[in-house]
Coordinates of C-alpha atoms and ligand atoms in Angstrom, one line a residue:
M1 CA 29.5 -6.6 -22.8
S2 CA 32.6 -4.6 -23.2
E3 CA 34.0 -2.6 -20.3
G4 CA 33.2 0.7 -22.1
A5 CA 29.5 -0.2 -22.4
V6 CA 29.3 -1.0 -18.7
K7 CA 30.8 2.3 -17.8
K8 CA 28.3 4.2 -20.0
E9 CA 25.4 2.7 -18.1
E10 CA 26.7 3.5 -14.7
K11 CA 25.7 7.0 -13.7
P12 CA 28.2 8.4 -11.2
R13 CA 26.7 9.5 -8.0
R14 CA 26.0 13.3 -7.8
F15 CA 27.2 14.4 -4.4
Q16 CA 25.4 17.0 -2.4
A17 CA 26.4 18.9 0.7
I18 CA 25.2 16.9 3.7
R19 CA 21.9 17.9 5.3
G20 CA 22.2 20.9 7.5
T21 CA 25.4 22.1 5.9
R22 CA 25.8 24.4 2.9
D23 CA 28.3 26.1 0.7
L24 CA 28.8 29.8 1.2
L25 CA 29.5 31.2 -2.2
P26 CA 30.6 34.5 -3.8
P27 CA 29.3 37.1 -3.8
E28 CA 27.8 36.3 -0.4
T29 CA 31.1 35.3 1.0
S30 CA 32.3 38.9 0.6
Q31 CA 29.5 39.9 3.0
W32 CA 30.8 37.3 5.5
N33 CA 34.3 38.7 5.1
S34 CA 33.1 42.2 5.7
V35 CA 31.1 41.2 8.8
E36 CA 34.1 39.3 10.2
Q37 CA 36.4 42.3 9.3
T38 CA 34.1 44.6 11.3
A39 CA 34.2 42.2 14.2
H40 CA 38.0 42.1 14.1
E41 CA 38.1 45.9 14.1
I42 CA 35.5 46.6 16.8
F43 CA 36.7 43.8 19.2
T44 CA 40.3 45.1 18.8
T45 CA 39.2 48.6 19.9
F46 CA 37.9 47.0 23.1
G47 CA 41.3 45.3 23.7
F48 CA 40.3 41.8 22.7
G49 CA 42.8 39.4 21.0
E50 CA 41.8 36.6 18.7
I51 CA 42.0 33.0 19.8
R52 CA 41.7 30.1 17.2
P53 CA 41.1 26.9 19.1
P54 CA 40.9 23.5 17.3
V55 CA 37.5 22.5 16.0
F56 CA 37.6 19.2 17.8
E57 CA 38.3 18.5 21.4
S58 CA 38.0 15.8 23.9
T59 CA 34.4 14.7 24.2
E60 CA 34.7 14.9 28.0
L61 CA 35.5 18.6 27.8
F62 CA 32.1 19.3 26.4
A63 CA 30.3 16.8 28.5
R64 CA 31.7 18.4 31.6
S65 CA 31.2 22.1 30.6
V66 CA 28.1 22.2 28.5
G67 CA 26.6 19.4 30.7
M68 CA 25.8 15.7 30.1
D69 CA 22.1 16.3 30.4
T70 CA 21.8 19.0 27.8
D71 CA 20.4 18.3 24.3
I72 CA 23.7 19.5 22.9
V73 CA 25.8 16.9 24.5
S74 CA 23.3 14.0 24.8
K75 CA 21.9 14.2 21.3
E76 CA 23.6 16.7 19.1
M77 CA 27.4 16.2 19.2
Y78 CA 29.4 14.8 16.3
T79 CA 31.7 12.3 18.0
I80 CA 34.5 11.1 15.8
P81 CA 34.7 7.4 15.5
D82 CA 37.8 5.6 14.4
G83 CA 37.7 1.8 13.8
D84 CA 41.3 1.0 14.8
I85 CA 41.4 3.2 17.7
E86 CA 38.1 1.9 19.0
H87 CA 39.6 -1.5 18.8
I88 CA 42.7 -0.4 20.8
Y89 CA 40.4 1.2 23.5
G90 CA 38.5 -2.1 23.7
L91 CA 41.7 -4.2 24.1
R92 CA 43.0 -1.9 26.8
R93 CA 39.7 -2.1 28.6
S94 CA 39.7 -5.9 28.5
L95 CA 43.2 -5.9 30.0
V96 CA 42.4 -3.6 32.8
E97 CA 39.1 -5.3 33.5
W98 CA 40.5 -8.9 33.1
E99 CA 38.5 -10.6 35.9
I100 CA 39.4 -14.3 35.3
K101 CA 41.1 -15.9 38.2
F102 CA 44.1 -17.6 36.7
G103 CA 43.3 -21.2 37.1
D104 CA 46.3 -22.4 35.2
F105 CA 48.8 -21.2 32.7
R106 CA 46.4 -21.4 29.8
D107 CA 44.6 -18.3 31.2
A108 CA 48.0 -16.6 31.4
E109 CA 48.5 -17.5 27.7
L110 CA 45.1 -16.0 26.8
F111 CA 46.0 -12.9 28.7
L112 CA 49.4 -12.7 27.0
G113 CA 47.6 -13.0 23.7
L114 CA 45.6 -9.9 24.5
V115 CA 48.7 -8.0 25.4
V116 CA 50.5 -9.0 22.3
T117 CA 47.5 -8.0 20.1
L118 CA 47.4 -4.6 21.9
L119 CA 51.1 -4.0 21.3
T120 CA 50.7 -5.0 17.6
F121 CA 47.9 -2.6 17.1
I122 CA 49.8 0.2 18.7
K123 CA 52.8 -0.5 16.6
Q124 CA 50.5 -0.5 13.5
A125 CA 48.9 2.8 14.5
H126 CA 52.4 4.3 14.9
E127 CA 53.3 3.1 11.4
D128 CA 50.0 4.4 10.0
D129 CA 50.9 7.7 11.6
L130 CA 47.7 8.1 13.4
T131 CA 48.3 11.4 15.2
Q132 CA 47.0 10.4 18.6
F133 CA 49.8 7.8 18.7
E134 CA 52.6 10.2 18.3
D135 CA 53.1 10.3 22.0
V136 CA 51.8 7.0 23.4
G137 CA 53.7 7.5 26.6
M138 CA 57.0 5.9 25.7
E139 CA 57.8 4.8 29.2
A140 CA 54.5 3.0 29.7
L141 CA 54.9 1.3 26.3
A142 CA 58.4 0.1 27.2
D143 CA 57.1 -1.2 30.5
L144 CA 54.3 -3.0 28.8
T145 CA 56.6 -4.5 26.2
S146 CA 59.2 -5.7 28.8
A147 CA 56.4 -7.1 31.1
A148 CA 54.9 -9.0 28.1
K149 CA 58.3 -10.4 27.4
D150 CA 58.8 -11.5 31.0
L151 CA 55.4 -13.1 31.0
S152 CA 56.1 -14.9 27.8
D153 CA 59.4 -16.2 29.3
L154 CA 57.7 -17.3 32.4
I155 CA 55.0 -19.2 30.5
S156 CA 57.5 -21.1 28.4
A157 CA 59.8 -21.9 31.3
S158 CA 57.2 -23.2 33.7
S159 CA 54.2 -24.4 31.7
D160 CA 51.7 -25.9 34.1
S161 CA 53.9 -25.7 37.1
K162 CA 52.0 -24.3 40.0
D163 CA 54.6 -23.7 42.7
T164 CA 53.8 -20.7 44.8
E165 CA 56.8 -18.7 43.7
T166 CA 56.0 -19.0 40.0
W167 CA 52.4 -18.3 40.7
N168 CA 53.2 -15.1 42.6
R169 CA 55.5 -13.9 39.8
L170 CA 52.7 -14.5 37.3
I171 CA 50.2 -12.4 39.4
S172 CA 52.7 -9.6 39.9
L173 CA 53.5 -9.6 36.1
V174 CA 49.7 -9.3 35.3
D175 CA 49.5 -6.3 37.7
R176 CA 52.5 -4.7 36.0
I177 CA 50.8 -5.1 32.6
R178 CA 47.6 -3.7 33.8
L179 CA 49.3 -0.7 35.3
A180 CA 51.4 0.0 32.2
S181 CA 48.4 -0.4 29.9
D182 CA 46.4 2.0 32.0
R183 CA 49.2 4.6 31.7
L184 CA 49.3 4.4 27.9
E185 CA 48.3 7.7 26.4
I186 CA 46.4 6.4 23.4
G187 CA 44.1 9.4 23.0
E188 CA 40.5 9.6 23.7
D189 CA 37.1 10.2 22.2
M190 CA 36.9 13.4 20.3
S191 CA 33.9 15.6 19.2
L192 CA 33.4 18.4 16.8
R193 CA 32.9 21.5 19.0
P194 CA 29.2 22.4 19.5
E195 CA 30.3 25.8 20.9
A196 CA 33.7 27.4 21.8
T197 CA 33.4 28.7 25.4
A198 CA 34.7 25.3 26.7
S199 CA 37.7 25.4 24.4
V200 CA 38.6 29.0 25.4
C201 CA 38.4 28.0 29.1
R202 CA 40.5 24.9 28.4
S203 CA 43.0 27.0 26.6
Y204 CA 43.1 29.6 29.4
I205 CA 44.0 26.8 31.8
E206 CA 46.4 24.9 29.5
H207 CA 48.4 28.0 28.8
G208 CA 48.5 29.3 32.3
M209 CA 46.8 32.5 31.2
Q210 CA 46.0 33.3 34.9
Q211 CA 49.6 34.5 35.0
L212 CA 48.8 37.3 32.5
P213 CA 47.4 40.6 33.5
Q214 CA 43.7 40.0 34.2
P215 CA 41.1 39.9 32.8
V216 CA 42.2 38.1 29.6
K217 CA 39.9 39.2 26.8
L218 CA 39.6 36.8 23.8
Y219 CA 37.4 36.6 20.8
Y220 CA 37.0 33.8 18.2
M221 CA 35.1 33.1 15.0
G222 CA 34.5 29.8 13.2
P223 CA 32.3 26.8 12.6
M224 CA 30.4 24.9 15.3
F225 CA 28.6 21.6 14.8
R226 CA 25.3 20.4 16.3
R227 CA 23.1 17.6 15.0
E228 CA 19.9 19.7 15.2
R229 CA 16.8 19.5 13.0
P230 CA 17.7 21.9 10.1
Q231 CA 15.4 24.8 9.3
K232 CA 15.7 28.4 8.3
G233 CA 18.4 29.9 10.5
R234 CA 19.3 26.5 12.0
Y235 CA 22.1 24.4 10.5
R236 CA 24.3 21.5 11.5
Q237 CA 27.4 23.4 10.7
F238 CA 26.9 27.0 11.6
Y239 CA 29.3 29.9 12.4
Q240 CA 29.7 31.8 15.6
I241 CA 31.5 35.0 16.5
G242 CA 32.1 35.1 20.2
A243 CA 34.1 36.7 23.0
E244 CA 35.1 35.8 26.5
V245 CA 36.4 37.8 29.4
L246 CA 38.3 35.6 31.9
G247 CA 39.8 36.3 35.2
G248 CA 40.0 39.4 37.3
S249 CA 36.9 40.7 39.0
D250 CA 33.2 40.3 38.3
A251 CA 32.6 44.0 38.4
P252 CA 29.2 44.9 36.8
A253 CA 31.1 47.3 34.4
I254 CA 32.7 44.2 32.8
D255 CA 29.3 42.7 32.0
A256 CA 28.1 46.1 30.7
E257 CA 31.1 46.6 28.5
V258 CA 30.9 43.2 26.9
I259 CA 27.2 43.9 26.0
E260 CA 28.1 47.4 24.8
M261 CA 30.7 45.8 22.5
V262 CA 28.2 43.5 20.8
M263 CA 25.7 46.3 20.5
M264 CA 28.3 48.6 18.9
F265 CA 29.2 45.7 16.5
F266 CA 25.5 45.3 15.5
D267 CA 25.2 49.1 15.2
R268 CA 28.2 49.4 12.9
L269 CA 26.6 46.6 10.7
E270 CA 23.3 48.5 10.7
L271 CA 21.5 45.4 11.9
Q272 CA 17.8 46.2 12.1
G273 CA 15.3 45.6 14.9
V274 CA 17.9 44.8 17.5
Q275 CA 16.4 44.0 20.9
L276 CA 18.5 43.2 24.0
D277 CA 16.8 41.1 26.7
L278 CA 18.5 41.0 30.1
N279 CA 18.1 39.0 33.2
S280 CA 20.0 37.8 36.3
I281 CA 19.7 34.1 37.1
G282 CA 21.3 34.3 40.5
C283 CA 24.1 32.2 41.9
R284 CA 24.7 28.9 43.6
E285 CA 23.3 30.4 46.8
C286 CA 20.0 31.8 45.6
R287 CA 19.1 30.0 42.4
P288 CA 18.6 26.5 43.9
K289 CA 16.1 28.0 46.4
Y290 CA 14.3 29.8 43.6
V291 CA 14.2 26.6 41.5
E292 CA 12.7 24.7 44.4
L293 CA 10.0 27.4 44.8
L294 CA 9.4 27.3 41.1
R295 CA 9.1 23.5 41.1
A296 CA 6.6 23.6 44.0
E297 CA 4.5 26.2 42.2
L298 CA 4.6 24.2 38.9
L299 CA 3.5 21.1 40.7
K300 CA 0.4 22.9 41.8
V301 CA -0.6 23.6 38.1
K302 CA 1.0 20.4 36.6
D303 CA -2.3 19.2 35.1
K304 CA -2.6 22.3 33.0
L305 CA 0.8 22.0 31.4
G306 CA 1.9 20.1 28.3
P307 CA 3.9 16.9 28.5
D308 CA 7.3 18.7 27.8
S309 CA 6.8 21.1 30.7
Q310 CA 5.5 18.4 32.9
R311 CA 8.7 16.5 32.4
R312 CA 10.8 19.6 33.0
I313 CA 9.2 20.1 36.4
E314 CA 11.5 17.3 37.5
T315 CA 14.5 17.7 35.2
N316 CA 14.9 21.4 34.9
P317 CA 12.0 23.7 36.0
L318 CA 13.7 26.8 34.6
R319 CA 13.3 25.5 31.1
V320 CA 9.5 25.7 31.6
L321 CA 9.9 29.5 31.4
D322 CA 11.3 29.0 27.9
S323 CA 8.1 27.4 26.7
K324 CA 6.5 28.9 23.6
L325 CA 3.2 26.9 24.0
E326 CA 0.3 29.3 23.7
S327 CA -1.8 27.4 26.3
E328 CA 1.0 27.7 28.9
Q329 CA 1.6 31.5 28.7
G330 CA -1.2 32.5 31.1
I331 CA 0.1 30.1 33.7
I332 CA 3.8 31.1 33.3
A333 CA 2.8 34.8 33.8
T334 CA 1.7 34.0 37.4
L335 CA 4.9 32.1 38.4
P336 CA 7.4 33.5 40.9
R337 CA 10.1 35.7 39.2
I338 CA 13.7 35.2 40.0
A339 CA 14.4 38.9 40.3
D340 CA 12.3 38.8 43.5
H341 CA 14.3 35.9 44.9
L342 CA 17.9 37.0 44.3
C343 CA 20.3 37.0 47.2
E344 CA 21.5 40.4 48.3
A345 CA 24.8 40.1 46.4
C346 CA 23.1 39.1 43.2
A347 CA 20.5 41.8 43.5
T348 CA 23.1 44.4 44.0
H349 CA 25.1 43.1 41.0
Y350 CA 22.1 43.0 38.8
A351 CA 21.1 46.6 39.7
A352 CA 24.7 47.7 39.0
V353 CA 24.8 46.0 35.6
K354 CA 21.6 47.8 34.6
H355 CA 23.0 51.1 35.8
Q356 CA 26.2 50.5 33.9
L357 CA 24.3 49.8 30.7
E358 CA 22.2 53.0 31.1
R359 CA 25.5 54.9 31.6
R360 CA 26.6 53.6 28.3
G361 CA 23.4 54.4 26.5
V362 CA 22.6 50.7 25.9
F363 CA 18.9 50.0 25.8
F364 CA 17.6 46.8 27.2
R365 CA 14.4 45.0 28.2
E366 CA 14.3 43.1 31.4
N367 CA 13.0 39.6 30.6
W368 CA 12.6 37.5 33.7
R369 CA 11.8 34.4 31.6
L370 CA 15.3 34.5 30.0
V371 CA 17.2 31.5 31.5
R372 CA 20.1 29.3 30.8
G373 CA 19.6 25.8 31.7
L374 CA 23.3 25.0 32.4
D375 CA 24.5 24.9 36.0
Y376 CA 27.6 27.0 35.5
Y377 CA 25.8 30.0 34.2
M378 CA 25.1 32.6 36.9
R379 CA 23.9 36.2 37.3
T380 CA 23.9 38.2 34.1
T381 CA 22.2 36.5 31.2
F382 CA 21.3 38.2 27.9
E383 CA 20.0 37.5 24.5
I384 CA 19.8 39.7 21.4
T385 CA 17.2 39.3 18.7
A386 CA 17.0 40.9 15.3
Q387 CA 14.3 41.2 12.6
G388 CA 13.6 39.0 9.6
L389 CA 14.5 35.7 11.2
G390 CA 11.1 34.1 11.9
S391 CA 11.1 31.8 14.9
Q392 CA 14.9 31.4 15.1
N393 CA 15.4 35.1 15.8
A394 CA 18.1 35.0 18.5
V395 CA 21.3 36.3 17.0
C396 CA 23.3 36.4 20.2
G397 CA 23.3 34.7 23.5
G398 CA 25.6 35.4 26.5
G399 CA 26.1 35.4 30.2
R400 CA 28.3 35.1 33.2
Y401 CA 29.9 31.7 34.1
D402 CA 32.1 32.2 37.1
G403 CA 32.4 28.5 38.0
L404 CA 33.3 27.1 34.6
V405 CA 37.2 27.4 34.6
E406 CA 37.2 25.7 38.0
L407 CA 34.9 23.0 36.8
L408 CA 37.5 22.2 34.2
G409 CA 40.3 21.9 36.7
G410 CA 41.6 25.5 36.7
P411 CA 41.8 28.0 39.5
P412 CA 38.6 29.9 40.6
T413 CA 38.1 32.4 37.8
K414 CA 35.4 34.9 36.8
G415 CA 34.1 34.7 33.3
I416 CA 31.5 36.2 31.0
G417 CA 31.0 35.9 27.3
F418 CA 28.7 35.7 24.3
A419 CA 28.2 34.0 21.0
I420 CA 26.7 35.5 18.0
G421 CA 25.1 33.3 15.3
E422 CA 26.8 34.6 12.2
D423 CA 24.5 32.8 9.8
R424 CA 21.5 34.4 11.3
L425 CA 23.2 37.8 11.6
I426 CA 23.9 37.7 7.8
L427 CA 20.4 36.4 7.1
S428 CA 18.9 39.3 9.0
L429 CA 21.2 41.8 7.2
Q430 CA 20.0 40.4 3.8
E431 CA 16.4 40.4 4.9
S432 CA 16.6 44.1 5.6
G433 CA 17.9 44.7 2.1
K434 CA 21.7 44.7 2.6
A435 CA 23.0 42.8 -0.4
P436 CA 26.5 41.5 -0.7
A437 CA 28.8 43.6 -2.8
Q438 CA 28.9 42.2 -6.4
L439 CA 32.2 40.7 -7.3
G440 CA 32.9 43.1 -10.1
R441 CA 36.2 43.6 -12.0
D442 CA 37.9 47.0 -12.3
V443 CA 39.6 46.1 -15.6
Y444 CA 39.0 43.5 -18.2
I445 CA 42.0 43.2 -20.5
A446 CA 41.0 42.6 -24.2
W447 CA 44.2 41.6 -26.0
M448 CA 45.0 40.3 -29.5
G449 CA 48.3 39.0 -30.8
E450 CA 51.4 37.5 -29.2
R451 CA 53.1 40.9 -28.5
A452 CA 50.0 42.3 -27.0
H453 CA 49.7 39.2 -24.8
A454 CA 53.1 39.9 -23.3
T455 CA 52.1 43.5 -22.6
A456 CA 48.8 42.4 -21.2
I457 CA 50.5 40.1 -18.7
R458 CA 52.7 42.9 -17.6
A459 CA 49.8 45.3 -17.4
A460 CA 47.8 42.8 -15.3
K461 CA 50.6 42.4 -12.9
D462 CA 51.1 46.2 -12.4
L463 CA 47.4 46.9 -12.1
R464 CA 47.0 44.1 -9.5
K465 CA 50.0 45.4 -7.6
A466 CA 48.2 48.7 -7.5
G467 CA 45.2 47.0 -6.0
F468 CA 42.8 46.7 -9.0
S469 CA 40.9 43.6 -9.7
V470 CA 41.8 42.5 -13.2
E471 CA 40.5 39.8 -15.5
L472 CA 43.1 38.6 -18.0
P473 CA 41.6 36.2 -20.6
P474 CA 43.8 33.2 -21.1
V475 CA 43.3 32.9 -24.8
E476 CA 43.0 35.5 -27.6
Q477 CA 39.5 36.6 -28.5
K478 CA 38.1 39.1 -31.0
F479 CA 37.7 42.5 -29.4
G480 CA 33.9 42.4 -29.9
K481 CA 33.6 39.1 -28.0
A482 CA 36.0 40.3 -25.3
L483 CA 34.0 43.5 -24.7
G484 CA 30.8 41.4 -24.4
Q485 CA 32.6 39.2 -21.9
A486 CA 33.7 42.3 -19.9
D487 CA 30.1 43.4 -19.8
K488 CA 28.8 40.1 -18.5
L489 CA 31.4 40.1 -15.7
G490 CA 30.3 43.6 -14.7
A491 CA 33.8 45.1 -15.4
K492 CA 34.0 48.8 -15.1
H493 CA 36.7 49.2 -17.7
A494 CA 38.1 47.3 -20.7
L495 CA 41.8 47.8 -21.5
I496 CA 42.2 47.3 -25.2
L497 CA 45.7 46.0 -26.2
G498 CA 46.3 45.3 -29.9
D499 CA 49.4 45.8 -32.1
N500 CA 48.8 49.5 -32.5
E501 CA 48.6 50.2 -28.7
V502 CA 51.8 48.1 -28.1
S503 CA 53.9 49.9 -30.7
E504 CA 52.6 53.4 -29.8
G505 CA 52.9 52.8 -26.0
L506 CA 49.5 54.3 -25.7
W507 CA 46.8 52.0 -24.3
T508 CA 43.1 52.4 -25.0
L509 CA 40.8 52.4 -21.9
K510 CA 37.1 52.0 -22.5
T511 CA 34.6 52.9 -19.7
L512 CA 31.8 50.4 -20.1
A513 CA 29.1 52.4 -18.4
D514 CA 29.1 55.2 -21.0
G515 CA 31.1 53.7 -23.8
S516 CA 33.6 56.6 -23.7
Q517 CA 37.3 55.8 -24.4
A518 CA 40.7 57.5 -24.2
K519 CA 44.3 56.6 -24.7
Y520 CA 46.8 56.6 -21.8
T521 CA 50.5 55.8 -21.2
E522 CA 51.0 53.0 -18.7
S523 CA 51.7 55.3 -15.7
D524 CA 48.9 57.7 -16.6
L525 CA 46.5 54.8 -16.8
I526 CA 47.0 53.7 -13.3
E527 CA 46.7 57.3 -12.1
H528 CA 43.4 57.7 -14.0
L529 CA 42.0 54.4 -12.7
R530 CA 42.9 55.4 -9.1
K531 CA 41.0 58.7 -9.5
S532 CA 37.9 57.1 -11.1
K533 CA 37.9 54.5 -8.3
S534 CA 38.0 57.0 -5.5
L535 CA 35.3 59.1 -7.2
S536 CA 33.0 56.1 -7.4
S537 CA 33.5 54.8 -3.9
Ligands
LIG1 P1 24.2 29.1 22.0 O1 25.6 28.7 21.8 O2 23.2 28.0 21.9 O3 23.9 30.1 23.1 O4 23.8 30.0 20.7 C1 24.3 31.3 20.4 C2 23.8 31.8 19.1 O5 24.3 30.9 18.1 C3 22.3 31.7 18.9 O6 21.7 32.9 19.4 C4 22.2 31.6 17.4 O7 22.2 32.8 16.8 C5 23.4 30.8 17.0 N1 23.0 29.3 16.8 C6 22.9 28.3 17.7 N2 22.6 27.2 17.2 C7 22.6 27.4 15.8 C8 22.3 26.6 14.7 N3 22.1 25.3 14.8 N4 22.3 27.2 13.5 C9 22.5 28.5 13.3 N5 22.8 29.3 14.4 C10 22.8 28.8 15.6

């Protein structure tokens, strides 16, 4: 069979976007842009500046902040594997953990073999330009290389000799090697970010933002990644628009202003059916006591609960309050409520937040069952739902997290923030009839002849400079076909350029909606288009 025949039979694979991810396409993307533009505008009026952290970070950052025991970290993170690097981690681990008592010099040779392989891999990684290896820690690398050379010299000079001095030198060289390899900065596990609060806090610490006037107000937008079961409004790559207020005080007016900002944003977008739920989940003082009380009460009714809730009595009783199980609702209604068990400071703070919201004309519903399962969340917690989203109807979640920056190695810092699910926000806008703007053209240039083409290119350039959207067909077509094409693209006008127009210096502009046409000089044309655009908008 000839090669050609083989090729014919092989059908190339048709690729599809990976499950839980999707393409955002025009014209929908214009709606995304306009939502994002509105966020930029509103957040700026509240004094927030944009931060763009990387989309991947050290896995440990998320493990520490979001929490090892959460679904997000334990099941849903995309951790980035890398064959070579994994291998290097493994080698280093073997060196550090080398447990064999050196019985004779053959053990030392094995050990040296490991060191040499590690050095070779690092050298290769350098050559392959793997970015983590840009800065391996040059001093540690030099120490490791020289200790390996000393070890090699020692082995060849004294094979099998076991005098105490040689032996001691061998042991101290092994220690030197372990220490140096431990100091190598060969990068670490990375994960795609499942959320951005941890990154913002990391950045606040890394850039010493506590030196800036406090609080520091930052917002972000971009993709997040969680390996969740995809369904309507739930994706594995989804987008969040969020903001964080870090440092300064925990004045209730800060909580209220952050919430006011989100509500103003939703209001500007004319999001329908917006409902703000509010709660306080106490602090390190009062919450553990409440959790114990809740656990004790839950144990009394354990038999009536489903398996998930039964498990949560032990792991995280607050999560039982989240339950949507019909059969559990009656029981949950009788459980103790956190609002009745807040310490004095938290109760005062919560009352003041509510007062501050009322002052700002922000309507809310108190929802004592609104909890966040993560340890670092405290006091103010809120969630916003919108219409048209089915079961996944939360468009925004937020709360106070005063302990987080400290947990990540920074100074004690107050913090509050929120994250809006942009996919759901846009879905809700669409469900309520807000369609994305069609990607129309202002002008379609129908040209015929080489001279007209040159004029058409110039006209396109000038019109685009003036801000009009212009379609310039790359090859000549008959005017009838060109006008049909203009119609299909939803162009408002067709600019007709043939030999006559070029020699007269008068260009024909046809308005496609009513078929009317008139002739204009080049400068009059732009003026006319400006007027008709401002009339129609
Ligand atoms: P969280 O970071 O879990 O508090 O989520 C904040 C908001 O992000 C939620 O209210 C949702 O609107 C949105 N969100 C969270 N997970 C997803 C997902 N898998 N797909 C789409 N949106 C999500």
